[in-house]
């Protein structure tokens, strides 16, 4: 069993209020504390098939231009997701299965690019906009019963399990791979940074707060009882843990590495949702909310929200 990270953005950040403030409120945390951010998804080579966990942003998604008030920044492009995938030495037609952790575009953006793959997705997310028009969806009903302390699971292949883990979205899932005595937990956004796992904090992004808390509690219980390599999507800790086979020890958190210098770019007038990647283009507007073409982002009403993931204006960064 080989697990690899598909790395496509680096040098991002997540502020402490964003990463920790989901239950106590953002005001309880220091906006000047930033944790390292990145974007990567994962590939599992079982020896007999190639399985992807999520498929990155769609090609052409612009970078954001953060400023001192930005809550989150997904980072600077390393390459497109498909180029990053190809650089691992695989071809799209080799992929037989894709396990989708959830619907957001930084996880589902290139699903269409794998013609031979069946896309396994929690049945509760079937029908969302991000998955429309895809003919090869497999609704997962989690019929294989409990997996350790998780109540519902689906065995996908030998040693590969999809686990129901709703909260961040109502159809959120995680993937657990068993290999050489270790459990590799490949997840979307259970936490954005590992510091939140150690500190037992929810991010501010969830569709079901009660379920998000239950999921995080189960994750922390699982990693406390099983030797687990915790591989996230939005922090370089995800691939660092993978590459060093670092096992989570909740009683002994690693030292936080400071973020690097933040690069500020000339702004285009477009704004990008740091949660799902939706791009607000003022030349187009937003017909779904009655926003006319030509409306600058700054002139959007305070109650305007992302048409895709329903987050507010404060989750957007200039592009």
Short mmCIF file of N, CA, C and O in Angstrom, two decimals, residues 2 18 20 26 53 112 116 154 179 190 196 200 208 242 260 277 287 317:
data_model
loop_
_atom_site.label_atom_id
_atom_site.label_comp_id
_atom_site.label_asym_id
_atom_site.label_seq_id
_atom_site.Cartn_x
_atom_site.Cartn_y
_atom_site.Cartn_z
N UNK A 2 0.70 2.11 -0.98
CA UNK A 2 1.44 3.36 -1.09
C UNK A 2 0.45 4.51 -1.03
O UNK A 2 -0.56 4.50 -1.74
N UNK A 18 -10.39 31.66 12.85
CA UNK A 18 -10.97 30.81 11.83
C UNK A 18 -10.86 29.34 12.22
O UNK A 18 -11.83 28.58 12.14
N UNK A 20 -10.17 27.94 15.20
CA UNK A 20 -10.53 27.54 16.57
C UNK A 20 -11.90 28.04 17.01
O UNK A 20 -12.42 27.59 18.03
N UNK A 26 -15.27 33.61 17.36
CA UNK A 26 -13.97 34.08 16.86
C UNK A 26 -13.34 35.12 17.77
O UNK A 26 -12.11 35.22 17.85
N UNK A 53 -8.38 10.26 -3.11
CA UNK A 53 -9.20 10.89 -2.08
C UNK A 53 -9.28 12.37 -2.43
O UNK A 53 -8.32 13.12 -2.25
N UNK A 112 -14.39 15.24 -13.02
CA UNK A 112 -14.71 14.93 -14.41
C UNK A 112 -13.51 14.46 -15.21
O UNK A 112 -13.66 13.94 -16.33
N UNK A 116 -12.46 6.66 -16.05
CA UNK A 116 -12.73 5.27 -15.67
C UNK A 116 -13.04 5.10 -14.19
O UNK A 116 -13.20 3.97 -13.72
N UNK A 154 -18.07 2.04 5.24
CA UNK A 154 -18.17 1.26 4.01
C UNK A 154 -16.76 0.81 3.62
O UNK A 154 -15.85 1.64 3.48
N UNK A 179 -2.34 0.10 7.01
CA UNK A 179 -1.13 -0.35 6.32
C UNK A 179 0.02 -0.47 7.31
O UNK A 179 0.32 0.49 8.04
N UNK A 190 -12.07 18.10 8.77
CA UNK A 190 -12.40 17.84 10.18
C UNK A 190 -11.75 18.93 11.03
O UNK A 190 -12.36 19.51 11.92
N UNK A 196 -5.68 22.54 15.87
CA UNK A 196 -7.07 22.45 16.30
C UNK A 196 -7.42 21.06 16.80
O UNK A 196 -8.22 20.90 17.74
N UNK A 200 -8.53 20.57 20.51
CA UNK A 200 -9.94 20.17 20.55
C UNK A 200 -10.86 21.34 20.20
O UNK A 200 -11.83 21.63 20.89
N UNK A 208 -23.48 21.56 10.25
CA UNK A 208 -24.19 20.96 11.38
C UNK A 208 -23.24 20.97 12.59
O UNK A 208 -22.40 20.09 12.73
N UNK A 242 2.35 12.35 6.79
CA UNK A 242 2.38 11.20 5.91
C UNK A 242 3.81 10.78 5.60
O UNK A 242 4.16 9.59 5.72
N UNK A 260 5.40 31.52 6.76
CA UNK A 260 6.38 32.32 6.05
C UNK A 260 5.82 33.68 5.68
O UNK A 260 4.71 34.05 6.07
N UNK A 277 -13.96 27.89 -3.01
CA UNK A 277 -13.33 28.26 -4.27
C UNK A 277 -14.21 29.00 -5.26
O UNK A 277 -13.78 29.34 -6.36
N UNK A 287 -26.69 36.43 -10.29
CA UNK A 287 -28.12 36.43 -10.62
C UNK A 287 -28.95 35.74 -9.53
O UNK A 287 -30.08 36.12 -9.27
N UNK A 317 -11.47 36.33 -0.26
CA UNK A 317 -10.26 37.11 -0.46
C UNK A 317 -10.22 37.63 -1.89
O UNK A 317 -10.74 36.99 -2.82
#
